[in-house]
Coordinates of C-alpha atoms and ligand atoms in Angstrom, one line a residue:
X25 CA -22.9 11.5 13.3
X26 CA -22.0 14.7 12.1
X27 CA -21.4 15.5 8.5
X28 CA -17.5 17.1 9.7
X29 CA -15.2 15.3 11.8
X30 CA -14.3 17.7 14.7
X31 CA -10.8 16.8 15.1
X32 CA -9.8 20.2 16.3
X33 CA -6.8 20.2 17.8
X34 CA -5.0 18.1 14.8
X35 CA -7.1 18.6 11.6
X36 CA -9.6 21.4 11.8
X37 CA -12.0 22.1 9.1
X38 CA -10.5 25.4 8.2
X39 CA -6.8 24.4 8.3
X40 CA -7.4 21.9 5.0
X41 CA -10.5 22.5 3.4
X42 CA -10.1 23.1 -0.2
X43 CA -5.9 23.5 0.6
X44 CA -2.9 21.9 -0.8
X45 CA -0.1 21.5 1.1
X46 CA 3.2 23.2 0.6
X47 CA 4.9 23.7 3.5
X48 CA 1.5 26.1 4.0
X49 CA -2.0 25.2 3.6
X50 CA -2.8 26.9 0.2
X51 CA -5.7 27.0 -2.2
X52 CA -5.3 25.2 -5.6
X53 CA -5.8 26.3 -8.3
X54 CA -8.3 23.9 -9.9
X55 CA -11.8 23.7 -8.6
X56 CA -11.7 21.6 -5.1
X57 CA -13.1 18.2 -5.2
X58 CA -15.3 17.0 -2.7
X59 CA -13.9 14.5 0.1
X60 CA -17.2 11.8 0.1
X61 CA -18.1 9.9 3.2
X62 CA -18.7 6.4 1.0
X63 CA -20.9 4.7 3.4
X64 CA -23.4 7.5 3.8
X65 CA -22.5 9.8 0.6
X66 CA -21.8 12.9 2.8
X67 CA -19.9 15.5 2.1
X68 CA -17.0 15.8 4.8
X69 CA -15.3 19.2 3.2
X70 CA -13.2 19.3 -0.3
X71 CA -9.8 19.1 -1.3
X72 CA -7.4 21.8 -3.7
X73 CA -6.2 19.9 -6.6
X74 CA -2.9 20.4 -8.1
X75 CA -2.3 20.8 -12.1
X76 CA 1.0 20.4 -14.0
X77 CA 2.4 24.3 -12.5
X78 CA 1.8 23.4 -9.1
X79 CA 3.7 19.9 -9.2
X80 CA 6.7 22.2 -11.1
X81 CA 6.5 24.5 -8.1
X82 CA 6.5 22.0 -5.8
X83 CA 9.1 19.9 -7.0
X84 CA 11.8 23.0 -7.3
X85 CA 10.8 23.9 -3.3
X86 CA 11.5 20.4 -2.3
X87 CA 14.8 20.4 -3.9
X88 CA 15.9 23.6 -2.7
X89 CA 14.2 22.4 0.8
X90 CA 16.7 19.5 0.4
X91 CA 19.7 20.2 0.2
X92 CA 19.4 22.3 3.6
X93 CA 17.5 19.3 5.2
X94 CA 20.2 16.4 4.7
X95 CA 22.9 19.3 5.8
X96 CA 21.2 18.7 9.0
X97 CA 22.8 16.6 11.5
X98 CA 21.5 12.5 11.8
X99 CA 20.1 13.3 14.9
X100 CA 18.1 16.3 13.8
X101 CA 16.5 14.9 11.3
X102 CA 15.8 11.5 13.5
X103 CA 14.4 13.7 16.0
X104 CA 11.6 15.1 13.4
X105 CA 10.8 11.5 12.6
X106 CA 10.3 10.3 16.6
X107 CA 8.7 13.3 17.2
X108 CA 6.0 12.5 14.4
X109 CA 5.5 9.2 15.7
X110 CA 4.7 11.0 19.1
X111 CA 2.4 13.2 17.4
X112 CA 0.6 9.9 15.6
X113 CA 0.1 8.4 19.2
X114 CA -1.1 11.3 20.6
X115 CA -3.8 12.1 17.3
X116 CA -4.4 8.3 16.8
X117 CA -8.1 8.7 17.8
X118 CA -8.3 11.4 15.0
X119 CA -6.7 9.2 12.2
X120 CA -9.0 6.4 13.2
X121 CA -11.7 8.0 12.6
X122 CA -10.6 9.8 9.5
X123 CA -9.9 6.0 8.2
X124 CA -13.3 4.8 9.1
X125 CA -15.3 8.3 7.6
X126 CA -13.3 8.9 4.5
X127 CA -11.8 5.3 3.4
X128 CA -14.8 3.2 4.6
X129 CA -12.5 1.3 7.3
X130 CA -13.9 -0.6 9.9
X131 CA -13.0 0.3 13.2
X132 CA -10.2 -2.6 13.6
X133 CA -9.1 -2.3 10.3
X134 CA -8.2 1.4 10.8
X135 CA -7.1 1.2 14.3
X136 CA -4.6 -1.5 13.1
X137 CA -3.4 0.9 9.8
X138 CA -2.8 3.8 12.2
X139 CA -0.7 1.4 14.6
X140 CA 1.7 0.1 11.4
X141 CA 1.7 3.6 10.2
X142 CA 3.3 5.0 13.8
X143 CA 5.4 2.2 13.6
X144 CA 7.0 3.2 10.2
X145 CA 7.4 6.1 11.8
X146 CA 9.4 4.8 14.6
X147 CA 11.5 2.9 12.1
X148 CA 12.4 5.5 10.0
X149 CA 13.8 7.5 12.7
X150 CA 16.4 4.5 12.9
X151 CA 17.6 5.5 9.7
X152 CA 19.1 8.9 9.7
X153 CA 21.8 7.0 12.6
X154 CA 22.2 3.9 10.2
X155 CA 25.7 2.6 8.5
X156 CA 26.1 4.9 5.3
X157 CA 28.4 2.5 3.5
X158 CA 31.6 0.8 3.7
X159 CA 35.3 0.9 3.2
X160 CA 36.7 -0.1 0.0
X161 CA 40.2 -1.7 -0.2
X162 CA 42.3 0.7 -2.6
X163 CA 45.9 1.7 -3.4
X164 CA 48.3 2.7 -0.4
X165 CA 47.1 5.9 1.0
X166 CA 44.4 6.0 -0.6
X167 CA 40.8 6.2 1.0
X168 CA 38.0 4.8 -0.7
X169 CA 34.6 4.6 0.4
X170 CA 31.0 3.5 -1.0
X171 CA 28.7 5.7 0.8
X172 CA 24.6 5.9 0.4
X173 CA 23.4 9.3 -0.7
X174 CA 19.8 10.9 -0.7
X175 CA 18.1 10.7 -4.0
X176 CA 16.7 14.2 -3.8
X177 CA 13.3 14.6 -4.3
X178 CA 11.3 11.4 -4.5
X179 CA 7.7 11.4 -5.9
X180 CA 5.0 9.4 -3.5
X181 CA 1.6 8.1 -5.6
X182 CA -0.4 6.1 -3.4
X183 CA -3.6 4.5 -3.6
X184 CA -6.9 4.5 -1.5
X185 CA -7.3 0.9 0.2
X186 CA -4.3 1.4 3.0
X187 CA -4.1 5.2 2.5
X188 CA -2.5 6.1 5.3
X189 CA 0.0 3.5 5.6
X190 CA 1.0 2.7 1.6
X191 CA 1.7 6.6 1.9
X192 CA 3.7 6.9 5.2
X193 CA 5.8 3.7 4.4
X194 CA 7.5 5.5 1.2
X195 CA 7.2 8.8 2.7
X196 CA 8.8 8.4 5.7
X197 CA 12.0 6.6 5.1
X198 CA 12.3 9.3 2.1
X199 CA 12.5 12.0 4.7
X200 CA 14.7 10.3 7.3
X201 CA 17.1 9.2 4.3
X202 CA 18.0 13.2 3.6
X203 CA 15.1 13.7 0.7
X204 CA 12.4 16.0 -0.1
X205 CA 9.3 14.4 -1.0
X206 CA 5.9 15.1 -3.1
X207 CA 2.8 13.3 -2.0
X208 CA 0.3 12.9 -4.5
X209 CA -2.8 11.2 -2.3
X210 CA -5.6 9.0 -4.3
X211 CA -8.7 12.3 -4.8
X212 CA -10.9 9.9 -3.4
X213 CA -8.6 9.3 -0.1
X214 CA -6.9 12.7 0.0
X215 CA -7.5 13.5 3.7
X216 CA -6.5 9.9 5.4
X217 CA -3.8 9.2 3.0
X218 CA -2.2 12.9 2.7
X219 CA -3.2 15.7 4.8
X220 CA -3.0 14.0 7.9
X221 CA 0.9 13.2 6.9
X222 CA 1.5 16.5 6.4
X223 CA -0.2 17.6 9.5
X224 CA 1.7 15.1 11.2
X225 CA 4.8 16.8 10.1
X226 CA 3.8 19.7 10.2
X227 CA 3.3 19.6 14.0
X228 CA 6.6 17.8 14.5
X229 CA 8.4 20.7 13.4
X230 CA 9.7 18.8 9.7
X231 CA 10.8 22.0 7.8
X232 CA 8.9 23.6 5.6
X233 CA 9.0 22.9 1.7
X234 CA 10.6 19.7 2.2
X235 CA 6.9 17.9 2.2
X236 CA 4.4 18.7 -0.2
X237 CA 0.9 16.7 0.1
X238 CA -0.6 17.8 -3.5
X239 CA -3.8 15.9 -4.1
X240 CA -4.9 15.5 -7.7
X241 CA -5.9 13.1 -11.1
X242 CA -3.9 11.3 -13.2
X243 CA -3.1 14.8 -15.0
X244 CA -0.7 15.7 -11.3
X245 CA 0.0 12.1 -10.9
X246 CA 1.8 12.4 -14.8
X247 CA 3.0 15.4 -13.8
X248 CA 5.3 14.1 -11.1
X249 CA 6.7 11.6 -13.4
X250 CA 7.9 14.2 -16.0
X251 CA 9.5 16.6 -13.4
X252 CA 13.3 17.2 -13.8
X253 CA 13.3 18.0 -10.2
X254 CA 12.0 14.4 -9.2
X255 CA 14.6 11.8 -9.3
X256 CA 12.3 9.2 -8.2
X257 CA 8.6 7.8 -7.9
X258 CA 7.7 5.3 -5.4
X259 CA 4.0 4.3 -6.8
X260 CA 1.8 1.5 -5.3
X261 CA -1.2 0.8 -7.3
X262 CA -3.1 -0.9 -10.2
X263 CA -0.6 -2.5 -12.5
X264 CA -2.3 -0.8 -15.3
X265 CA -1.3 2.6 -14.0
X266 CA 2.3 1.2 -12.9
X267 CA 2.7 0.6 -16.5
X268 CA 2.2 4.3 -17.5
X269 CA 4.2 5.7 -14.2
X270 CA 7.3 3.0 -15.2
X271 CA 7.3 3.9 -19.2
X272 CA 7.0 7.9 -18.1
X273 CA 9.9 7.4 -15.2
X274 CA 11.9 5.7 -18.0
X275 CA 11.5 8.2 -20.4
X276 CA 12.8 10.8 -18.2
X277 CA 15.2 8.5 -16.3
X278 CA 14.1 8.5 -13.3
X279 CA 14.6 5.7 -10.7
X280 CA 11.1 4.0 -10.3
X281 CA 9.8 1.5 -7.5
X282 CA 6.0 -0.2 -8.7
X283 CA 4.2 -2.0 -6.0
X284 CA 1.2 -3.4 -8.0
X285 CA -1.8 -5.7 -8.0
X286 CA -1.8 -9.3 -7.0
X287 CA -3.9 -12.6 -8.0
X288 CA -2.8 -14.2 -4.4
X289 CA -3.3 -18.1 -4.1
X290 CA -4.4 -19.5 -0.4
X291 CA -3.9 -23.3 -0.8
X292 CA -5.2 -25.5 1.5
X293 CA -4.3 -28.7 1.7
X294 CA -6.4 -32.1 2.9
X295 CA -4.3 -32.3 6.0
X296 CA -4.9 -28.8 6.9
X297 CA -7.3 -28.1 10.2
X298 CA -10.5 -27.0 8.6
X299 CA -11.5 -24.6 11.1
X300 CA -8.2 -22.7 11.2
X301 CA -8.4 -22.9 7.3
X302 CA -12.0 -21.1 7.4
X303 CA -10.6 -18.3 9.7
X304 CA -7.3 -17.9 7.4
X305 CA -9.4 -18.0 4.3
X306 CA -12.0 -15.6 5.9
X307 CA -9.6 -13.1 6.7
X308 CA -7.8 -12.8 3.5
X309 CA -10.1 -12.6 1.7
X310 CA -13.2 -10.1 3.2
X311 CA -10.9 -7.7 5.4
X312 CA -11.3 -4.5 3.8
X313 CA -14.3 -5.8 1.9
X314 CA -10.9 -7.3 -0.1
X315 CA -10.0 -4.1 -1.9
X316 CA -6.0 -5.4 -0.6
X317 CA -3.6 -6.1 -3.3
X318 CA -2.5 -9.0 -0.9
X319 CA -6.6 -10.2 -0.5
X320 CA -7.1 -13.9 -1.1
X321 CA -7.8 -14.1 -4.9
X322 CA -7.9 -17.3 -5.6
X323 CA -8.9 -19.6 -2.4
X324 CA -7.3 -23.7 -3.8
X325 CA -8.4 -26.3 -1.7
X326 CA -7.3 -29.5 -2.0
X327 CA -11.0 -32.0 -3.3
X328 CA -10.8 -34.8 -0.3
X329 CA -11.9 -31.5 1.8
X330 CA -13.7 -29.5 -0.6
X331 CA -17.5 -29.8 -0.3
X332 CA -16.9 -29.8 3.4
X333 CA -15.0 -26.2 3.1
X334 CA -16.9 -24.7 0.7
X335 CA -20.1 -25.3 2.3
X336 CA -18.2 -23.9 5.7
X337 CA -17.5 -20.8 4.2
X338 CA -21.0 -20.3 2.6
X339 CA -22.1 -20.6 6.4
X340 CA -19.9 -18.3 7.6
X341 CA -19.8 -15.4 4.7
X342 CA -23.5 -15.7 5.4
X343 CA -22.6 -14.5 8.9
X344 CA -20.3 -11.6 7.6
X345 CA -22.3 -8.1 8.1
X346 CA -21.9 -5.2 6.1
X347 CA -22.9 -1.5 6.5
X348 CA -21.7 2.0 8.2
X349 CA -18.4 1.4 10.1
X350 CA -18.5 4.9 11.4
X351 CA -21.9 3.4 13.4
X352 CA -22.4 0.2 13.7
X353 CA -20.1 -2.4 14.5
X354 CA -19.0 -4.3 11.2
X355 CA -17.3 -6.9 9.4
X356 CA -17.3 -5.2 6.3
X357 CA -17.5 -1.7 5.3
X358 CA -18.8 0.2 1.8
X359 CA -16.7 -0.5 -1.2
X360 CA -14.9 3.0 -2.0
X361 CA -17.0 4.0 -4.5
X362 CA -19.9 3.3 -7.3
X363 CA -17.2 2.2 -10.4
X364 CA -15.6 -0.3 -7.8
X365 CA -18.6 -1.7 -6.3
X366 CA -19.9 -2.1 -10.4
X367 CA -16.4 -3.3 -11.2
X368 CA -17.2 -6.3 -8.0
X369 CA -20.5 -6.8 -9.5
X370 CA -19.6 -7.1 -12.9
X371 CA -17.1 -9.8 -12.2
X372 CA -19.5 -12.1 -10.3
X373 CA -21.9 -11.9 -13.3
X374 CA -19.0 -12.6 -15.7
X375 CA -17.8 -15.2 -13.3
X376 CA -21.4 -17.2 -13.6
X377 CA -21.6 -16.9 -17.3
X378 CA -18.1 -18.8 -17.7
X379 CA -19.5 -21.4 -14.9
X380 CA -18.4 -20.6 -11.5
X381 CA -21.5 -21.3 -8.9
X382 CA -22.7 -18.6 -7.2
X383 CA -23.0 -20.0 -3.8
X384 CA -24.2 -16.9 -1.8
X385 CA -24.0 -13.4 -1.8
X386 CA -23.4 -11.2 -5.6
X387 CA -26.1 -8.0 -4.3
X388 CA -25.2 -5.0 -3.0
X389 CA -27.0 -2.0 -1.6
X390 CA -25.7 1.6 -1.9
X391 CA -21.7 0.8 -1.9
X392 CA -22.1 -2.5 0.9
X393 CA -21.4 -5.6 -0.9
X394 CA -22.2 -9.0 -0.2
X395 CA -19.4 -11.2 1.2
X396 CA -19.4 -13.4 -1.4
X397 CA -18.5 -17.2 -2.3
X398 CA -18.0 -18.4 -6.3
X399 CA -17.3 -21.9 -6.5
X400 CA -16.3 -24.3 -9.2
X401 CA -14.0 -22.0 -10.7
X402 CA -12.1 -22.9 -14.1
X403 CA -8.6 -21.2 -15.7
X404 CA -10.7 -20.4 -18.6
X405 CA -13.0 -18.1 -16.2
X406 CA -12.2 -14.4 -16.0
X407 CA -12.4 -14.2 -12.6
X408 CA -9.5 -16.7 -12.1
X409 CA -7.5 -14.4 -13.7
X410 CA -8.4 -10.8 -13.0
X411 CA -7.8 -8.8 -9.7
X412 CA -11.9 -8.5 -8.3
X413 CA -11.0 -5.9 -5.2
X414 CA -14.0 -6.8 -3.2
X415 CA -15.5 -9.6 -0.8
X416 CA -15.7 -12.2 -3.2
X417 CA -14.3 -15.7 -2.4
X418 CA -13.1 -17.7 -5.7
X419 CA -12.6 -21.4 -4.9
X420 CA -10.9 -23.6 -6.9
X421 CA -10.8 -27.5 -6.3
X422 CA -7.4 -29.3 -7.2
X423 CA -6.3 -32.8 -6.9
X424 CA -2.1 -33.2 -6.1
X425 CA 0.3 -30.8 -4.9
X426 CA 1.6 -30.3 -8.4
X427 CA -1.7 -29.2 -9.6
X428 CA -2.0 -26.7 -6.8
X429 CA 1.6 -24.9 -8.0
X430 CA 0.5 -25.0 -11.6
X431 CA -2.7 -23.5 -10.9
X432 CA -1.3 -20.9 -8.2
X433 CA 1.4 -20.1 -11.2
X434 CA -0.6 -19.6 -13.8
X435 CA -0.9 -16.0 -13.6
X436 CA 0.7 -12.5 -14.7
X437 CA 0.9 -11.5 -11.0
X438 CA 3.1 -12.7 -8.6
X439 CA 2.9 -11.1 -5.0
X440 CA 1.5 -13.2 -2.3
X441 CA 1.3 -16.7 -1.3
X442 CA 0.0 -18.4 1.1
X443 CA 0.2 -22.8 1.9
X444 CA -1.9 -24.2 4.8
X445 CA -1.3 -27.7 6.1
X446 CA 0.0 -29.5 9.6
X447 CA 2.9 -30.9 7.5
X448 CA 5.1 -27.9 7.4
X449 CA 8.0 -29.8 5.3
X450 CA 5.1 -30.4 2.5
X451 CA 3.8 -27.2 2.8
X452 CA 7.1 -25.3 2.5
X453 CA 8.2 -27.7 -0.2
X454 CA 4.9 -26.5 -2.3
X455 CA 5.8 -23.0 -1.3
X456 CA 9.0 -23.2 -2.4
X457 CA 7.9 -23.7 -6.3
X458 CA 5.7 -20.6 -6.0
X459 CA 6.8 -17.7 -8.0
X460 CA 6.1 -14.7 -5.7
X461 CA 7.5 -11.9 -3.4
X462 CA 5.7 -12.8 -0.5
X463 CA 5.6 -16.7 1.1
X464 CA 3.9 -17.4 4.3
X465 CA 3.5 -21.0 5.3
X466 CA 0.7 -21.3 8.0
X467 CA -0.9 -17.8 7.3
X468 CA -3.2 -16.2 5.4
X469 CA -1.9 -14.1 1.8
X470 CA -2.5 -10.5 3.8
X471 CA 0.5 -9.6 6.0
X472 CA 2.6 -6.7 6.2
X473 CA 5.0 -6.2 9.5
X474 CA 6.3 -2.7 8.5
X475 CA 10.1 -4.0 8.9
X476 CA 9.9 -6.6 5.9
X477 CA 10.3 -6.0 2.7
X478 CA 7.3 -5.8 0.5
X479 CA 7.0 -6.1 -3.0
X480 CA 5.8 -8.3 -6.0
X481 CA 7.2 -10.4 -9.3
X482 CA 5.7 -10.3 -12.7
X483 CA 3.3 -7.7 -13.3
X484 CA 3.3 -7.1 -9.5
X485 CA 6.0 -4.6 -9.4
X486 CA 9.6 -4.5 -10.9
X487 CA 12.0 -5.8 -8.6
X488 CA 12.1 -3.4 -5.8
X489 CA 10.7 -3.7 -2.3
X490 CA 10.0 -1.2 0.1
X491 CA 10.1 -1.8 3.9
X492 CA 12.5 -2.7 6.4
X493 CA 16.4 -3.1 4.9
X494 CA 14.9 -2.6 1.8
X495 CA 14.6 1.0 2.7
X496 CA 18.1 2.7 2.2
X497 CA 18.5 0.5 -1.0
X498 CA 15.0 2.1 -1.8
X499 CA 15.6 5.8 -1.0
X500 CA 19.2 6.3 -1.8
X501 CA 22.1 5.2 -4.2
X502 CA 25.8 5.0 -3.8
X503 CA 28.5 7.6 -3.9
X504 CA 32.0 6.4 -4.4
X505 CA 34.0 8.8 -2.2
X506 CA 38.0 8.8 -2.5
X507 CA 40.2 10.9 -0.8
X508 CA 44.4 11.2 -0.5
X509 CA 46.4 13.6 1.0
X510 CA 48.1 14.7 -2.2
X511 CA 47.1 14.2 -5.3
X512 CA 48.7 12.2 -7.6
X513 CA 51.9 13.2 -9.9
X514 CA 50.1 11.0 -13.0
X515 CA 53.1 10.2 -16.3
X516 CA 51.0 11.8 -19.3
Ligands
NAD601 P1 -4.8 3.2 -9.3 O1 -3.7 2.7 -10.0 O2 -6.1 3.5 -10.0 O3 -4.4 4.5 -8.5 C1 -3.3 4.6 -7.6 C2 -2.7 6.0 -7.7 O4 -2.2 6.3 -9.0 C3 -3.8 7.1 -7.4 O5 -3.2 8.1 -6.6 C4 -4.1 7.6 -8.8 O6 -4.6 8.9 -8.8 C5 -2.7 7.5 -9.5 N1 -2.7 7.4 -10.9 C6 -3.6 6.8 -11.7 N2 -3.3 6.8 -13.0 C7 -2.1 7.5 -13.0 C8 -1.1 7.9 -14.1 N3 -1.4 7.6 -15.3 N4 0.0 8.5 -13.7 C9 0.3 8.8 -12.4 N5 -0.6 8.5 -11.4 C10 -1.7 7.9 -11.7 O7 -5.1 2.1 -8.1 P2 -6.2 2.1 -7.0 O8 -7.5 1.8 -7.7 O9 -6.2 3.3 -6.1 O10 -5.7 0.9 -6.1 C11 -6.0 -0.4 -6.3 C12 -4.8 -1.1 -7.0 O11 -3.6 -0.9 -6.3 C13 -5.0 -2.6 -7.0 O12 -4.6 -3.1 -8.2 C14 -4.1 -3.0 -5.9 O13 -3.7 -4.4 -6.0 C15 -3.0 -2.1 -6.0 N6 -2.2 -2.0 -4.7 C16 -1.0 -2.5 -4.6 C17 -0.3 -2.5 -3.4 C18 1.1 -3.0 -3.3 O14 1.8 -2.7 -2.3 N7 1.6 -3.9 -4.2 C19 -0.9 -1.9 -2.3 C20 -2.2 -1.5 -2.4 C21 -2.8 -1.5 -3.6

């Protein structure tokens, strides 16, 4: 496997390699960081990083960029937007394999972020043609209408799990709503979850200035917040940084959308088919070696089936392989980096000291991690509470189906839920007591069609959603419009 990826005709070497994007591929202006392959610890090329001028500069183009970009007709701009999902298509190899080298995606877990990214595309170029409002009832001859305007210039900060798609879901809709928009990629996933957007773009004839793909630290990231140019910030990421994004967007009144962490609860109940149950509970919680803020984080199963499922999943986390992505075939890749994978490891030990059972796995080599199984898990243990981001299972017995919505409550969190059982009234009476923004009855806590809307409770995010006909409540706000044909002769 070669240190570069050839993707010449889409992403050559040359085009981005130590660049920012501004509508041009420019050098930054701090030293470039390096773009590290996790599973092997190559080098693959480096990124520009931006610093507090560049965001300033950027910003003020996108606005300008703007203005002439939502004077466009609908169909122009929709036409930019179905052309980029034809470019996706046509590059999709190329973003697979960008996914598996840079983000440490397996092959099905890329192939299947690429296909949701091209399909956000293809929704957002449904937008620009949408219903802008509606008509108001008013005084005789008058007109009155409550239209949806673009924001202006809306700030993207996105982390590394999904990279691609947790960017292109806010940045598309942005442009295909009539805004300008500044990208700020996660350093470590700056190629997947930025350049390719904005050589996707770029290639589908999007103007330029209106898209800026600005890789950098928390330094660019507070940046963005600050700018008088921005009038929003769309951040998915840890809660712990939402906090400083939301207090920083509020200080400078910006409009502010937080998708954030998650503690998700699979139940299971005793009447639930165990084997299915394995394969949910598998899935949400080891794809992505579980750094997903929707992963499986707590695992409750109901105790007249506990031994038997916990013991089932030992078996089969046992049969979970882990290594290179980009050449062998996989069930789980490398964690993204060393702090992360210490961060996994660290919880499992903490986890044992408070009295969980370590049932298999807790070693890594390099950046692969174990699939691992804790059982016998507590409320007073850490790892009940806190958000692990790696292939650990935490399994929980409980006893009635009161129990299982106290314990799936009892968090800070509040973004995914999942109930598993053949009784579907039961199940969907249980659900119906959790406090979260996502349900699924007979599923797994990891889903995401593209046209729903996402987005948490409680220190999950702050009441927005993105996705679907969340979208134009998302990207735009109202204009009331009123209009007569001769102004009015008012008394005073
Ligand atoms: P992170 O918060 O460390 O980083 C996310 C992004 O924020 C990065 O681009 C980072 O550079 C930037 N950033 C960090 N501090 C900042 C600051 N003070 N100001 C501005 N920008 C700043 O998160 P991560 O480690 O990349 O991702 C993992 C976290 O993201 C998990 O908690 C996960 O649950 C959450 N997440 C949430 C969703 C969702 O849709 N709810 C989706 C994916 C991940």
């Amino acid at each position: 496997m070669p240190a570069t990826i050839s993707t010449a005709d889409f992403l050559p070497l040359e085009r981005w390699n130590t660049h920012l994007f501004t509508g041009a591929w420019v050098s930054g202006p701090l030293p470039a960081t390096d773009v590290i392959e996790p599973a092997t610890g190559e080098r693959l090329g480096a990124v520009g990083n931006a610093d507090a001028a560049t965001v300033t500069a950027s910003a003020k183009a996108a606005s300008a960029a703007q203005r002439d970009w939502f004077a466009k007709p609908y169909d122009e701009r929709a036409e930019v937007l179905r052309k980029a999902a034809q470019i996706a298509e046509q590059h999709v190899e190329s973003i697979v394999e960008w996914l598996v080298r840079e983000s440490g995606s397996t092959r099905a877990k890329a192939t299947a972020e690429a296909r949701v990214s091209i399909k956000a595309l293809h929704e957002s170029a449904g937008l620009p043609s949408r219903s802008q409002g509606e008509v108001l009832p008013s005084t005789h001859g008058r007109l009155s209408l409550a239209r949806r305007r673009p924001l202006g210039v809306i700030g993207v900060i996105s982390p590394f799990n999904f990279p691609l798609y947790l960017a292109i879901r806010a940045v598309a809709p942005a442009l295909a709503t009539g805004n300008g928009v500044v990208l700020k990629p996660d350093p470590r996933t700056a190629v997947c979850g930025g350049f390719v957007i904005a050589r996707i773009f770029e290639l589908a004839g999007l103007p330029a200035g209106l898209l800026h793909v600005l890789p950098g630290g928390a330094q660019a990231g507070a940046a963005l917040t600050s700018d008088p140019n921005v009038a929003m910030i769309q951040f998915t990421g840890s809660t712990g940084a939402g906090r400083k994004v939301g207090e920083a967007a509020g200080k400078h009144l910006k409009k502010v959308s937080l998708e954030l962490g998650g503690k998700n609860s699979l139940i299971v109940l005793d009447d639930a088919d165990i084997d299915l149950a394995l394969a949910n509970a598998t899935w949400g919680v080891y794809l992505h070696q579980g750094q997903i803020c929707m992963a499986t984080g707590r695992l409750l199963v109901q105790r007249g089936i506990y031994e038997q499922f916990v013991q089932r999943l030992v078996a089969k986390a046992k049969t979970l392989t882990v290594g290179n992505p980009a050449t062998e075939h996989v069930h789980l890749g490398p964690l993204i980096n060393a702090h992360q994978r210490d961060h996994v490891y660290q919880s499992v030990q903490a986890a044992q000291q408070a009295g969980a059972k370590l049932e298999v796995g807790g070693n890594y080599q390099d950046l692969f991690f174990e699939a691992t199984v804790l059982s016998g898990v507590t409320r007073d243990n850490p790892v009940f509470h806190e958000e692990i981001f790696g292939p650990v299972a935490v399994v929980i017995p409980f006893d009635t189906d009161e129990q299982a919505i106290e314990l799936a409550n009892d968090t800070d969190y509040g973004l995914s839920a999942a109930v598993l059982s053949k009784d579907v009234g039961r199940a969907l009476k249980l659900g119906e007591q959790l406090r979260v923004g996502l349900l699924h009855i007979n599923d797994q806590t990891v889903n995401d069609e593209v046209i729903n809307p996402f987005g948490g409770v409680g220190a999950s995010g702050n009441g927005t959603s993105i996705g679907g006909p969340a979208n134009i409540e998302e990207f735009t706000q109202w204009q009331w419009l009123t209009l007569k044909g001769d102004a009015p002769a008012y008394p005073l």
